[in-house]
């Protein structure tokens, strides 16, 4: 989910980032990474370059904020002493130091992208050698995706993200354990998690014994996940440090909260016999799967009917689709923006049979959950996410 950050009150920086905000503001930020990029899919070199440029771009914004502070506050005698008293100049210096900490991670991610597949687990892209003059065109939205990916480390792989994960993941994990109560048979069940992001849900499912594949198209996410999967870059619990909330200064209870440091990962993931990574387009995946699990995914579709049809085609007869997520339709280019009842009708028209999700026999339940939120902030995005379980009939063709 992309929550575009405005780091300071700097008018110039604000104007740049308002371009991004304007694309999605009518749909209530944050938004998801779009699953159907078409020909506009950012290349791995763009993603790697954006990670590499994180420090340079962020410090440039910090310097502009400092310039604005000096011209707008320090020259105004009536406000200067108050700004000095609350330590705003030190806050700007603290911002730059926090950027440097984050840049340690972003730089390592970029470096890993330039290595061969044998040192980059799950990779299916060739070595990326950048030469002088061969620098990809990295846009504002690409830098925003880097910041968002860094926040996903907190959601997916830190102790601080546990509360948010447990609310979203719990229903899915409980449902899978009910549907496959015989642990010894789970290894036979192939399970796909499209739009897996940084892969924590897929990894958790694999720990239950399912043969699980995380699928993700975004190179921003895949590079970050490989950073965790590779023994070259991640060797132990809480090895890495981030200041994940420094790019959003609105709605902050305290400066110390804004600049707090988070350690990750809380566990060290590795690819295994039950945990796989399939990079690339969800629509190019083929059958057959026992389960497809979608978390905050289907509303990233440009054509949700096509997405549901493909989920159906991926499942073997009797296979099960488990979904949890809102309907925050992606910004430009969306062919359909359906209500929940329309989405469920589409699922049934495609051929799915909705199963009870609770003891009351309801086919859908609404779950309040968050996505990459700051639990210490004054504002949160709270979703009433829809949870359902649907089965492909055994007799389907």
Short mmCIF file of N, CA and C in Angstrom, two decimals, residues 139-212:
data_model
loop_
_atom_site.label_atom_id
_atom_site.label_comp_id
_atom_site.label_asym_id
_atom_site.label_seq_id
_atom_site.Cartn_x
_atom_site.Cartn_y
_atom_site.Cartn_z
N UNK A 139 11.69 8.15 -11.64
CA UNK A 139 10.73 9.22 -11.40
C UNK A 139 10.38 9.39 -9.93
N UNK A 140 9.58 10.41 -9.65
CA UNK A 140 9.16 10.70 -8.28
C UNK A 140 8.44 9.50 -7.68
N UNK A 141 7.59 8.84 -8.48
CA UNK A 141 6.84 7.71 -7.96
C UNK A 141 7.76 6.55 -7.58
N UNK A 142 8.89 6.42 -8.27
CA UNK A 142 9.84 5.35 -7.94
C UNK A 142 10.50 5.59 -6.59
N UNK A 143 10.83 6.84 -6.31
CA UNK A 143 11.41 7.16 -4.99
C UNK A 143 10.37 6.93 -3.89
N UNK A 144 9.11 7.21 -4.18
CA UNK A 144 8.06 6.96 -3.20
C UNK A 144 7.93 5.46 -2.92
N UNK A 145 8.12 4.63 -3.95
CA UNK A 145 8.02 3.18 -3.76
C UNK A 145 9.17 2.65 -2.92
N UNK A 146 10.32 3.27 -3.01
CA UNK A 146 11.44 2.87 -2.14
C UNK A 146 11.07 3.13 -0.69
N UNK A 147 10.57 4.32 -0.40
CA UNK A 147 10.18 4.64 0.97
C UNK A 147 9.08 3.69 1.47
N UNK A 148 8.17 3.36 0.58
CA UNK A 148 7.09 2.45 0.96
C UNK A 148 7.61 1.05 1.23
N UNK A 149 8.54 0.59 0.41
CA UNK A 149 9.13 -0.73 0.64
C UNK A 149 9.86 -0.79 1.97
N UNK A 150 10.54 0.29 2.33
CA UNK A 150 11.23 0.33 3.62
C UNK A 150 10.23 0.21 4.77
N UNK A 151 9.06 0.81 4.62
CA UNK A 151 8.02 0.68 5.64
C UNK A 151 7.48 -0.74 5.71
N UNK A 152 7.51 -1.44 4.57
CA UNK A 152 7.03 -2.83 4.57
C UNK A 152 7.94 -3.74 5.39
N UNK A 153 9.21 -3.39 5.52
CA UNK A 153 10.07 -4.18 6.42
C UNK A 153 9.50 -4.18 7.83
N UNK A 154 8.93 -3.03 8.23
CA UNK A 154 8.35 -2.92 9.56
C UNK A 154 7.09 -3.77 9.65
N UNK A 155 6.20 -3.63 8.69
CA UNK A 155 4.95 -4.40 8.71
C UNK A 155 5.21 -5.90 8.69
N UNK A 156 6.06 -6.34 7.78
CA UNK A 156 6.21 -7.77 7.55
C UNK A 156 7.26 -8.45 8.43
N UNK A 157 8.32 -7.74 8.79
CA UNK A 157 9.45 -8.45 9.37
C UNK A 157 10.01 -7.83 10.65
N UNK A 158 9.19 -7.08 11.38
CA UNK A 158 9.67 -6.53 12.65
C UNK A 158 8.71 -6.88 13.77
N UNK A 159 9.21 -6.80 14.99
CA UNK A 159 8.37 -7.03 16.15
C UNK A 159 7.30 -5.94 16.23
N UNK A 160 7.62 -4.72 15.82
CA UNK A 160 6.65 -3.63 15.87
C UNK A 160 5.46 -3.91 14.96
N UNK A 161 5.66 -4.64 13.87
CA UNK A 161 4.58 -4.94 12.94
C UNK A 161 3.72 -6.12 13.35
N UNK A 162 4.05 -6.77 14.46
CA UNK A 162 3.33 -7.99 14.85
C UNK A 162 1.84 -7.75 15.02
N UNK A 163 1.47 -6.65 15.69
CA UNK A 163 0.05 -6.38 15.94
C UNK A 163 -0.72 -6.25 14.64
N UNK A 164 -0.18 -5.50 13.70
CA UNK A 164 -0.85 -5.32 12.42
C UNK A 164 -0.92 -6.64 11.65
N UNK A 165 0.15 -7.40 11.68
CA UNK A 165 0.17 -8.69 10.97
C UNK A 165 -0.85 -9.67 11.56
N UNK A 166 -0.88 -9.74 12.88
CA UNK A 166 -1.74 -10.75 13.51
C UNK A 166 -3.21 -10.52 13.16
N UNK A 167 -3.60 -9.26 13.05
CA UNK A 167 -5.00 -8.95 12.71
C UNK A 167 -5.31 -9.37 11.28
N UNK A 168 -4.38 -9.15 10.38
CA UNK A 168 -4.62 -9.45 8.97
C UNK A 168 -4.34 -10.91 8.64
N UNK A 169 -3.26 -11.45 9.19
CA UNK A 169 -2.86 -12.81 8.84
C UNK A 169 -3.65 -13.87 9.59
N UNK A 170 -4.10 -13.54 10.80
CA UNK A 170 -4.69 -14.54 11.67
C UNK A 170 -5.85 -15.30 11.05
N UNK A 171 -6.78 -14.58 10.44
CA UNK A 171 -7.94 -15.23 9.83
C UNK A 171 -7.52 -16.19 8.73
N UNK A 172 -6.56 -15.77 7.92
CA UNK A 172 -6.10 -16.61 6.81
C UNK A 172 -5.44 -17.88 7.34
N UNK A 173 -4.54 -17.73 8.29
CA UNK A 173 -3.82 -18.88 8.84
C UNK A 173 -4.77 -19.84 9.55
N UNK A 174 -5.73 -19.29 10.30
CA UNK A 174 -6.71 -20.14 10.98
C UNK A 174 -7.56 -20.91 9.98
N UNK A 175 -7.98 -20.24 8.91
CA UNK A 175 -8.80 -20.90 7.90
C UNK A 175 -8.05 -22.05 7.24
N UNK A 176 -6.79 -21.83 6.92
CA UNK A 176 -5.99 -22.88 6.28
C UNK A 176 -5.83 -24.08 7.21
N UNK A 177 -5.62 -23.82 8.48
CA UNK A 177 -5.46 -24.93 9.42
C UNK A 177 -6.76 -25.70 9.61
N UNK A 178 -7.90 -25.03 9.52
CA UNK A 178 -9.18 -25.74 9.60
C UNK A 178 -9.42 -26.57 8.35
N UNK A 179 -9.12 -25.97 7.19
CA UNK A 179 -9.38 -26.66 5.93
C UNK A 179 -8.45 -27.85 5.73
N UNK A 180 -7.24 -27.76 6.26
CA UNK A 180 -6.27 -28.85 6.16
C UNK A 180 -5.80 -29.22 7.57
N UNK A 181 -6.66 -29.90 8.30
CA UNK A 181 -6.34 -30.23 9.69
C UNK A 181 -5.28 -31.32 9.80
N UNK A 182 -5.13 -32.13 8.74
CA UNK A 182 -4.11 -33.18 8.73
C UNK A 182 -2.77 -32.56 8.31
N UNK A 183 -1.93 -32.27 9.28
CA UNK A 183 -0.67 -31.60 9.01
C UNK A 183 0.20 -32.40 8.05
N UNK A 184 0.14 -33.71 8.13
CA UNK A 184 1.00 -34.56 7.31
C UNK A 184 0.69 -34.45 5.82
N UNK A 185 -0.49 -33.96 5.47
CA UNK A 185 -0.88 -33.86 4.06
C UNK A 185 -0.68 -32.46 3.48
N UNK A 186 -0.31 -31.51 4.32
CA UNK A 186 -0.20 -30.13 3.82
C UNK A 186 0.91 -29.98 2.80
N UNK A 187 1.97 -30.77 2.93
CA UNK A 187 3.09 -30.68 1.99
C UNK A 187 2.65 -30.98 0.57
N UNK A 188 1.55 -31.72 0.42
CA UNK A 188 1.03 -32.07 -0.90
C UNK A 188 0.22 -30.93 -1.51
N UNK A 189 -0.11 -29.94 -0.73
CA UNK A 189 -0.98 -28.85 -1.17
C UNK A 189 -0.15 -27.67 -1.67
N UNK A 190 -0.27 -27.38 -2.95
CA UNK A 190 0.43 -26.24 -3.53
C UNK A 190 -0.40 -24.98 -3.29
N UNK A 191 0.23 -23.97 -2.74
CA UNK A 191 -0.49 -22.75 -2.37
C UNK A 191 0.23 -21.54 -2.95
N UNK A 192 -0.55 -20.66 -3.56
CA UNK A 192 -0.01 -19.47 -4.21
C UNK A 192 -0.49 -18.21 -3.48
N UNK A 193 0.46 -17.30 -3.24
CA UNK A 193 0.12 -15.98 -2.68
C UNK A 193 0.54 -14.92 -3.69
N UNK A 194 -0.37 -14.49 -4.58
CA UNK A 194 -0.02 -13.42 -5.53
C UNK A 194 -0.01 -12.07 -4.84
N UNK A 195 0.81 -11.15 -5.37
CA UNK A 195 0.93 -9.85 -4.73
C UNK A 195 1.48 -9.98 -3.32
N UNK A 196 2.50 -10.83 -3.17
CA UNK A 196 2.98 -11.22 -1.85
C UNK A 196 3.79 -10.14 -1.15
N UNK A 197 4.17 -9.08 -1.87
CA UNK A 197 4.95 -8.02 -1.23
C UNK A 197 6.28 -8.54 -0.71
N UNK A 198 6.55 -8.30 0.56
CA UNK A 198 7.80 -8.78 1.16
C UNK A 198 7.68 -10.19 1.71
N UNK A 199 6.56 -10.87 1.44
CA UNK A 199 6.49 -12.31 1.59
C UNK A 199 6.23 -12.88 2.97
N UNK A 200 5.90 -12.05 3.97
CA UNK A 200 5.75 -12.61 5.32
C UNK A 200 4.57 -13.57 5.41
N UNK A 201 3.41 -13.21 4.82
CA UNK A 201 2.27 -14.11 4.89
C UNK A 201 2.60 -15.44 4.22
N UNK A 202 3.22 -15.39 3.04
CA UNK A 202 3.59 -16.63 2.35
C UNK A 202 4.54 -17.45 3.20
N UNK A 203 5.49 -16.80 3.84
CA UNK A 203 6.44 -17.51 4.70
C UNK A 203 5.72 -18.14 5.89
N UNK A 204 4.80 -17.41 6.51
CA UNK A 204 4.05 -17.95 7.64
C UNK A 204 3.26 -19.18 7.22
N UNK A 205 2.66 -19.12 6.03
CA UNK A 205 1.90 -20.27 5.53
C UNK A 205 2.82 -21.47 5.31
N UNK A 206 4.00 -21.20 4.78
CA UNK A 206 4.96 -22.29 4.56
C UNK A 206 5.36 -22.95 5.88
N UNK A 207 5.38 -22.17 6.96
CA UNK A 207 5.73 -22.73 8.26
C UNK A 207 4.65 -23.66 8.80
N UNK A 208 3.44 -23.58 8.23
CA UNK A 208 2.37 -24.51 8.59
C UNK A 208 2.50 -25.82 7.83
N UNK A 209 3.41 -25.86 6.86
CA UNK A 209 3.64 -27.10 6.13
C UNK A 209 3.17 -27.10 4.70
N UNK A 210 2.52 -26.03 4.24
CA UNK A 210 2.03 -25.96 2.86
C UNK A 210 3.19 -25.68 1.90
N UNK A 211 3.09 -26.22 0.70
CA UNK A 211 4.07 -25.95 -0.36
C UNK A 211 3.72 -24.59 -0.96
N UNK A 212 4.36 -23.55 -0.48
CA UNK A 212 3.91 -22.17 -0.70
C UNK A 212 4.81 -21.41 -1.66
#
